[in-house]
Amino acid sequence: MGTNSKYSLSNGNTYPLIGVPWGMHYWTPQTGKNGDGWQYSYTADKIVGLKQTHQPSPWMNDYGQFSIMPVNGLKFTEEKRASWFSHKAEVASPYYYNVYLADAGVTAELTPTERAALMRFTYPKSDSTFIVVDAYNKGSYIKIIPEQQKIIGYSSKNSGGVAPGFKNYFVIYFDKAFTVSKTWRANVLVSDSLEISADHAGAIVGFKTNNKEQINVRVASSFISFEQAEINLQKELATKNFETIKTASKNAWNKELSKIKVEGGSLDQRRTFYSCLYRTLQFPQKHYEITADNNVVHYSPYNGKVLPGYLYAGTGFWDTFRALYPFLNLLYPSINIEMQQGLINAYKEGGWLPEWSSPGYRNVMIGNNSASVVADAYIKGLRGYDIDVLYEALKHGAGNEGPLDAVGRRGVEYYNSLGYVPYDVKINENAARTLEYAYDDFCIAQLAKKLGKPQTEIDLYSTRSFNYRKLFDNESKLMRGKNKDGSFQSPFNPFKWGDAFTEGNSWHYSWSVFQDIEGLKNLMGGNAAFVNMLDSVFKMEPIFDDSYYGSTIHEIREMQIMNMGQYAHGNQPIQHMPYLYNYAGQPWKSQYWIREVMNKLYQPTPDGYCGDEDNGQTSAWYVFSALGFYPVTPASNQYVLGTPLFNKATLYLDNGKQIVINAPNNSNDKRYVHSLFFNGKNHNQNWLNHFDLMKGAVLNYQMSATPNIKRGTTKTAYPFSLSNQ
Ligand code: CA
């Protein structure tokens, strides 16, 4: 799902990710050129290698990657070793990959563990079969040790976000002796040495094979050392056979995927649901390793040292604060406790919380949304880590510009003195920054309250939570960039993407007041005016001004082609917006549009997403929405109601309790909530309380073909907003 994507149009920008949940290394068949972010394209004809990858998205690209490829003949360059393949002769599952590499006549199989993988190549009869190892360019090393049937090496390729000296050390064992051993450098075979360091180093080893003869390849790697790579291999593969590893890897997925059981719906809806759930369990990746003495250690991309404790890498909080992290807090809290410990380490080692880690600080996107990730976890009850250090880290990030634009707060002095980042002071995407800082301040204030911090601190951040008001333009009823002198930006085109906003226009970003939808509603003119504004998003023509970018970026194209007006579900800023009718007495319109988005914009197909999936965020939207609720305001205790998709869903919580969601008469024709009973009591609110759910709960829905225009219409039904506190 999502693999049929390209630079100009993203249908997900995913790749077939073969690994175990949150594993340190993933694997994918590589169809693109070395270094191309589009490492797998569904429409490609040829595979050039089975690639170890840590790539969160094509836009971030990869690090530490290398690949292994069976071939027929002494062919090692990308072009010559590439083999035709067919999806009809390919099995792609989370825990197992199988493809027939036609030009080599080899069936290649792969099954992974957290830090290793087992490959099995079934060869034809030949005295000229080979396996190529490609350690990529930008500084790599290879050593062939024929007497041990072993190749070691490292890849230091990266896309930034690492300390000097970064390497991914790999060890590869073969269960058959080599008849030929050669290293290669770029396009040239090296005849005189089994050990080379080069910009682009590789190995090719040969075998004589009988018909259907299988060669097993055991591979593990480490960001720490060759010794640790050997330990990773011993711990995870040892001498276990292919079927044993495959079964264990399948079980690892089923353990996590079975935390939600859905019943009813169509086969396509169930496939979409579990495909989305699979995508929520991948990033950020474990970036730590286990020593021989069973201690947790990690290579720090922040300072280059090997240090004790957890670390995770590969997520952009701008995307994932919205639904992915709240989803972990509901169903997978223990993994997020490790992630929070990793954030503490990142702060200690690099001086800042990362906003986009891959694996260390990357300079993309905006905001200071680590505040949401940290606050939501603690407020939702996660414990077992030093929250005071994280609170200090949040204050540090909120109060300072970082060494990169994308850590700390760019324009913080303006924000703190004026209450907004001005449009005319050469800080781009200033209105988006202001809106996100104000929400982030709300998160810090909520955490400060929970931790009993001094009232002056609580007040400071609480007051700043209302800074969104500074950018509200009464004339357009939208958020608008504001100059240093207090005048609004002019000219102002609410359909202009970027500029004052980030990968969206004012119609997308004006809803980014997660903490106070009631306050936003009142600025827009109350219930009727607010609903009219929401309706307008879906009704307007999908016109756009792309002059800020100079071309039509893919996110714009994805909005333009969906026939949903200005609604741009393919990118994150507006994804919570369909839920906002709940704050204005017309929850049935939320129900209508949420079901519409689920039905239309998600399919269990290679073009099944409507834009970048983005490391679990766009998938978590679907998973939450299919369950019937969504965290519009992380760092509050509430989920806002939508419309459940299935006849029944059961959530198995970490604490042993269950949430059962029954909607027995649910169907595509009955998308509206007629009534909801929560633990047997009529539930008239348009929200659910997190802690009520965590006690175990039964939700009984009566669905209907027509809206119940009496349910959820009064102010007492509205979800959390700061202005109502
Ligand atoms: Ca995005």
Short mmCIF file of C-alpha atoms in Angstrom, two decimals, residues 318-319 321-322 365-366 432 435-436 497 501-514 555 567-578 580 614 617-618 630:
data_model
loop_
_atom_site.label_atom_id
_atom_site.label_comp_id
_atom_site.label_asym_id
_atom_site.label_seq_id
_atom_site.Cartn_x
_atom_site.Cartn_y
_atom_site.Cartn_z
CA TRP A 318 5.68 17.94 12.74
CA ASP A 319 3.86 14.97 11.22
CA PHE A 321 2.70 14.54 17.07
CA ARG A 322 -0.83 14.64 15.73
CA MET A 365 9.91 21.36 8.77
CA ILE A 366 8.98 23.80 11.52
CA ALA A 432 2.63 28.42 10.75
CA LEU A 435 0.32 28.73 15.42
CA GLU A 436 2.42 25.70 16.28
CA TRP A 497 0.79 27.59 -0.34
CA PHE A 501 2.47 28.78 6.04
CA THR A 502 4.14 25.38 5.71
CA GLU A 503 3.16 23.00 2.92
CA GLY A 504 -0.35 24.34 3.00
CA ASN A 505 -2.33 27.53 2.61
CA SER A 506 -4.26 29.67 5.05
CA TRP A 507 -7.40 27.56 4.54
CA HIS A 508 -5.41 24.54 5.70
CA TYR A 509 -3.51 26.16 8.54
CA SER A 510 -6.26 28.29 10.04
CA TRP A 511 -7.52 25.22 11.93
CA SER A 512 -4.18 24.68 13.68
CA VAL A 513 -5.55 25.84 17.00
CA PHE A 514 -5.72 22.31 18.42
CA GLU A 555 1.16 18.02 -1.87
CA TYR A 567 -9.43 19.61 1.58
CA ALA A 568 -5.81 18.37 1.46
CA HIS A 569 -5.69 15.12 3.40
CA GLY A 570 -2.45 14.25 1.62
CA ASN A 571 -0.61 16.50 4.02
CA GLN A 572 -0.82 16.85 7.77
CA PRO A 573 -1.98 20.39 8.66
CA ILE A 574 -5.64 19.86 7.89
CA GLN A 575 -6.04 16.19 8.83
CA HIS A 576 -7.90 16.94 12.09
CA MET A 577 -10.27 19.43 10.46
CA PRO A 578 -13.15 17.02 9.58
CA LEU A 580 -14.21 20.05 14.10
CA ASP A 614 4.73 9.99 6.75
CA GLN A 617 0.83 9.65 10.90
CA THR A 618 -1.51 9.30 7.94
CA TYR A 630 -9.33 10.88 17.01
#
